[in-house]
Amino acid sequence: MTVRYEELLLLSPELGMDECQEIVGNLSAVIEREGGTVVKVDDWGVKDTAYPVRKFTRGRYIRMEMDLPGRAVAELERNVRITEGIFKFITVRLAETAEEA
């Protein structure tokens, strides 16, 4: 059974668009390998952070929405942790809507 998750990534502002797309592509491959599907990817662009992160005050925010088996979340997060250029991340299980229930 798959569940809808949201992953918010904070990437280094020094990364180019090609490098950001490569990171998203690699994470999408992990999701698909683990039996999930990527529903949506939103690039929010480079924005100011609330506090310095690794001496940077700006970062590129990327939001991924995916359907993923619960057992695969740990593997996805493991890959996020070892990927160069990702400063911070958070994975959240999205609530079911009334239509889905």
JSON list of C-alpha atoms in Angstrom, two decimals:
[
{"chain": "A", "resi": 1, "resn": "MET", "atom": "CA", "xyz": [0.00, 0.00, 0.00]},
{"chain": "A", "resi": 2, "resn": "THR", "atom": "CA", "xyz": [1.34, 3.40, -0.93]},
{"chain": "A", "resi": 3, "resn": "VAL", "atom": "CA", "xyz": [0.91, 6.57, 1.06]},
{"chain": "A", "resi": 4, "resn": "ARG", "atom": "CA", "xyz": [1.21, 10.19, -0.12]},
{"chain": "A", "resi": 5, "resn": "TYR", "atom": "CA", "xyz": [4.33, 11.91, 1.20]},
{"chain": "A", "resi": 6, "resn": "GLU", "atom": "CA", "xyz": [5.87, 15.34, 0.76]},
{"chain": "A", "resi": 7, "resn": "GLU", "atom": "CA", "xyz": [9.61, 15.96, 0.77]},
{"chain": "A", "resi": 8, "resn": "LEU", "atom": "CA", "xyz": [10.94, 19.49, 1.16]},
{"chain": "A", "resi": 9, "resn": "LEU", "atom": "CA", "xyz": [14.61, 19.94, 0.26]},
{"chain": "A", "resi": 10, "resn": "LEU", "atom": "CA", "xyz": [16.91, 22.89, 0.93]},
{"chain": "A", "resi": 11, "resn": "LEU", "atom": "CA", "xyz": [19.73, 22.82, -1.62]},
{"chain": "A", "resi": 12, "resn": "SER", "atom": "CA", "xyz": [22.92, 24.85, -1.82]},
{"chain": "A", "resi": 13, "resn": "PRO", "atom": "CA", "xyz": [22.42, 28.15, -3.65]},
{"chain": "A", "resi": 14, "resn": "GLU", "atom": "CA", "xyz": [25.71, 27.50, -5.45]},
{"chain": "A", "resi": 15, "resn": "LEU", "atom": "CA", "xyz": [24.24, 24.58, -7.42]},
{"chain": "A", "resi": 16, "resn": "GLY", "atom": "CA", "xyz": [23.29, 25.22, -11.02]},
{"chain": "A", "resi": 17, "resn": "MET", "atom": "CA", "xyz": [19.97, 24.20, -12.52]},
{"chain": "A", "resi": 18, "resn": "ASP", "atom": "CA", "xyz": [21.54, 21.10, -14.11]},
{"chain": "A", "resi": 19, "resn": "GLU", "atom": "CA", "xyz": [22.89, 19.93, -10.75]},
{"chain": "A", "resi": 20, "resn": "CYS", "atom": "CA", "xyz": [19.52, 20.52, -9.06]},
{"chain": "A", "resi": 21, "resn": "GLN", "atom": "CA", "xyz": [17.74, 18.56, -11.78]},
{"chain": "A", "resi": 22, "resn": "GLU", "atom": "CA", "xyz": [20.28, 15.76, -11.39]},
{"chain": "A", "resi": 23, "resn": "ILE", "atom": "CA", "xyz": [19.59, 15.56, -7.64]},
{"chain": "A", "resi": 24, "resn": "VAL", "atom": "CA", "xyz": [15.82, 15.46, -8.24]},
{"chain": "A", "resi": 25, "resn": "GLY", "atom": "CA", "xyz": [16.32, 12.83, -10.95]},
{"chain": "A", "resi": 26, "resn": "ASN", "atom": "CA", "xyz": [18.41, 10.65, -8.65]},
{"chain": "A", "resi": 27, "resn": "LEU", "atom": "CA", "xyz": [15.83, 10.88, -5.86]},
{"chain": "A", "resi": 28, "resn": "SER", "atom": "CA", "xyz": [13.03, 10.13, -8.34]},
{"chain": "A", "resi": 29, "resn": "ALA", "atom": "CA", "xyz": [14.93, 7.01, -9.41]},
{"chain": "A", "resi": 30, "resn": "VAL", "atom": "CA", "xyz": [15.18, 5.88, -5.77]},
{"chain": "A", "resi": 31, "resn": "ILE", "atom": "CA", "xyz": [11.44, 6.45, -5.31]},
{"chain": "A", "resi": 32, "resn": "GLU", "atom": "CA", "xyz": [10.59, 4.42, -8.41]},
{"chain": "A", "resi": 33, "resn": "ARG", "atom": "CA", "xyz": [13.07, 1.66, -7.50]},
{"chain": "A", "resi": 34, "resn": "GLU", "atom": "CA", "xyz": [11.36, 1.33, -4.11]},
{"chain": "A", "resi": 35, "resn": "GLY", "atom": "CA", "xyz": [7.92, 0.95, -5.72]},
{"chain": "A", "resi": 36, "resn": "GLY", "atom": "CA", "xyz": [6.70, 4.55, -5.53]},
{"chain": "A", "resi": 37, "resn": "THR", "atom": "CA", "xyz": [5.79, 7.25, -8.00]},
{"chain": "A", "resi": 38, "resn": "VAL", "atom": "CA", "xyz": [6.59, 10.96, -8.10]},
{"chain": "A", "resi": 39, "resn": "VAL", "atom": "CA", "xyz": [3.36, 12.95, -8.32]},
{"chain": "A", "resi": 40, "resn": "LYS", "atom": "CA", "xyz": [4.71, 16.50, -8.49]},
{"chain": "A", "resi": 41, "resn": "VAL", "atom": "CA", "xyz": [7.99, 18.42, -8.26]},
{"chain": "A", "resi": 42, "resn": "ASP", "atom": "CA", "xyz": [7.90, 22.15, -7.47]},
{"chain": "A", "resi": 43, "resn": "ASP", "atom": "CA", "xyz": [11.02, 24.31, -7.68]},
{"chain": "A", "resi": 44, "resn": "TRP", "atom": "CA", "xyz": [10.39, 27.29, -5.39]},
{"chain": "A", "resi": 45, "resn": "GLY", "atom": "CA", "xyz": [13.64, 28.95, -6.45]},
{"chain": "A", "resi": 46, "resn": "VAL", "atom": "CA", "xyz": [16.37, 30.53, -4.35]},
{"chain": "A", "resi": 47, "resn": "LYS", "atom": "CA", "xyz": [15.02, 32.23, -1.23]},
{"chain": "A", "resi": 48, "resn": "ASP", "atom": "CA", "xyz": [16.39, 33.69, 1.99]},
{"chain": "A", "resi": 49, "resn": "THR", "atom": "CA", "xyz": [16.63, 31.32, 4.93]},
{"chain": "A", "resi": 50, "resn": "ALA", "atom": "CA", "xyz": [15.48, 32.24, 8.44]},
{"chain": "A", "resi": 51, "resn": "TYR", "atom": "CA", "xyz": [19.00, 31.66, 9.77]},
{"chain": "A", "resi": 52, "resn": "PRO", "atom": "CA", "xyz": [22.39, 30.81, 8.24]},
{"chain": "A", "resi": 53, "resn": "VAL", "atom": "CA", "xyz": [22.72, 27.19, 7.10]},
{"chain": "A", "resi": 54, "resn": "ARG", "atom": "CA", "xyz": [26.32, 26.08, 6.54]},
{"chain": "A", "resi": 55, "resn": "LYS", "atom": "CA", "xyz": [27.27, 29.78, 6.36]},
{"chain": "A", "resi": 56, "resn": "PHE", "atom": "CA", "xyz": [24.70, 30.50, 3.61]},
{"chain": "A", "resi": 57, "resn": "THR", "atom": "CA", "xyz": [21.74, 32.82, 4.11]},
{"chain": "A", "resi": 58, "resn": "ARG", "atom": "CA", "xyz": [20.01, 31.69, 0.90]},
{"chain": "A", "resi": 59, "resn": "GLY", "atom": "CA", "xyz": [19.06, 28.29, -0.49]},
{"chain": "A", "resi": 60, "resn": "ARG", "atom": "CA", "xyz": [17.08, 26.65, -3.28]},
{"chain": "A", "resi": 61, "resn": "TYR", "atom": "CA", "xyz": [13.83, 25.08, -2.09]},
{"chain": "A", "resi": 62, "resn": "ILE", "atom": "CA", "xyz": [12.40, 22.06, -3.89]},
{"chain": "A", "resi": 63, "resn": "ARG", "atom": "CA", "xyz": [9.15, 20.31, -2.93]},
{"chain": "A", "resi": 64, "resn": "MET", "atom": "CA", "xyz": [8.45, 16.75, -4.07]},
{"chain": "A", "resi": 65, "resn": "GLU", "atom": "CA", "xyz": [5.10, 15.02, -3.67]},
{"chain": "A", "resi": 66, "resn": "MET", "atom": "CA", "xyz": [5.11, 11.24, -4.03]},
{"chain": "A", "resi": 67, "resn": "ASP", "atom": "CA", "xyz": [3.18, 8.03, -3.45]},
{"chain": "A", "resi": 68, "resn": "LEU", "atom": "CA", "xyz": [5.50, 5.67, -1.63]},
{"chain": "A", "resi": 69, "resn": "PRO", "atom": "CA", "xyz": [5.28, 2.49, 0.46]},
{"chain": "A", "resi": 70, "resn": "GLY", "atom": "CA", "xyz": [5.97, 3.29, 4.12]},
{"chain": "A", "resi": 71, "resn": "ARG", "atom": "CA", "xyz": [8.92, 0.90, 4.24]},
{"chain": "A", "resi": 72, "resn": "ALA", "atom": "CA", "xyz": [10.68, 2.90, 1.49]},
{"chain": "A", "resi": 73, "resn": "VAL", "atom": "CA", "xyz": [10.83, 6.21, 3.39]},
{"chain": "A", "resi": 74, "resn": "ALA", "atom": "CA", "xyz": [13.97, 5.17, 5.29]},
{"chain": "A", "resi": 75, "resn": "GLU", "atom": "CA", "xyz": [15.78, 4.34, 2.02]},
{"chain": "A", "resi": 76, "resn": "LEU", "atom": "CA", "xyz": [14.76, 7.66, 0.48]},
{"chain": "A", "resi": 77, "resn": "GLU", "atom": "CA", "xyz": [15.98, 9.59, 3.54]},
{"chain": "A", "resi": 78, "resn": "ARG", "atom": "CA", "xyz": [19.25, 7.62, 3.56]},
{"chain": "A", "resi": 79, "resn": "ASN", "atom": "CA", "xyz": [19.87, 8.70, -0.03]},
{"chain": "A", "resi": 80, "resn": "VAL", "atom": "CA", "xyz": [19.00, 12.32, 0.78]},
{"chain": "A", "resi": 81, "resn": "ARG", "atom": "CA", "xyz": [21.48, 12.33, 3.68]},
{"chain": "A", "resi": 82, "resn": "ILE", "atom": "CA", "xyz": [24.40, 11.15, 1.54]},
{"chain": "A", "resi": 83, "resn": "THR", "atom": "CA", "xyz": [23.68, 13.45, -1.42]},
{"chain": "A", "resi": 84, "resn": "GLU", "atom": "CA", "xyz": [26.09, 16.38, -1.71]},
{"chain": "A", "resi": 85, "resn": "GLY", "atom": "CA", "xyz": [24.39, 19.76, -2.01]},
{"chain": "A", "resi": 86, "resn": "ILE", "atom": "CA", "xyz": [21.34, 19.02, 0.15]},
{"chain": "A", "resi": 87, "resn": "PHE", "atom": "CA", "xyz": [21.58, 21.12, 3.31]},
{"chain": "A", "resi": 88, "resn": "LYS", "atom": "CA", "xyz": [18.32, 20.17, 5.01]},
{"chain": "A", "resi": 89, "resn": "PHE", "atom": "CA", "xyz": [15.20, 18.12, 4.32]},
{"chain": "A", "resi": 90, "resn": "ILE", "atom": "CA", "xyz": [11.94, 17.05, 5.86]},
{"chain": "A", "resi": 91, "resn": "THR", "atom": "CA", "xyz": [9.62, 14.19, 4.92]},
{"chain": "A", "resi": 92, "resn": "VAL", "atom": "CA", "xyz": [5.96, 14.51, 5.89]},
{"chain": "A", "resi": 93, "resn": "ARG", "atom": "CA", "xyz": [3.10, 12.07, 5.47]},
{"chain": "A", "resi": 94, "resn": "LEU", "atom": "CA", "xyz": [0.19, 13.99, 3.96]},
{"chain": "A", "resi": 95, "resn": "ALA", "atom": "CA", "xyz": [-3.26, 13.63, 5.46]},
{"chain": "A", "resi": 96, "resn": "GLU", "atom": "CA", "xyz": [-5.91, 11.82, 3.47]},
{"chain": "A", "resi": 97, "resn": "THR", "atom": "CA", "xyz": [-8.56, 14.08, 2.01]},
{"chain": "A", "resi": 98, "resn": "ALA", "atom": "CA", "xyz": [-12.26, 13.43, 2.51]},
{"chain": "A", "resi": 99, "resn": "GLU", "atom": "CA", "xyz": [-12.51, 12.33, -1.13]},
{"chain": "A", "resi": 100, "resn": "GLU", "atom": "CA", "xyz": [-9.86, 9.62, -0.69]},
{"chain": "A", "resi": 101, "resn": "ALA", "atom": "CA", "xyz": [-11.25, 8.27, 2.60]}
]
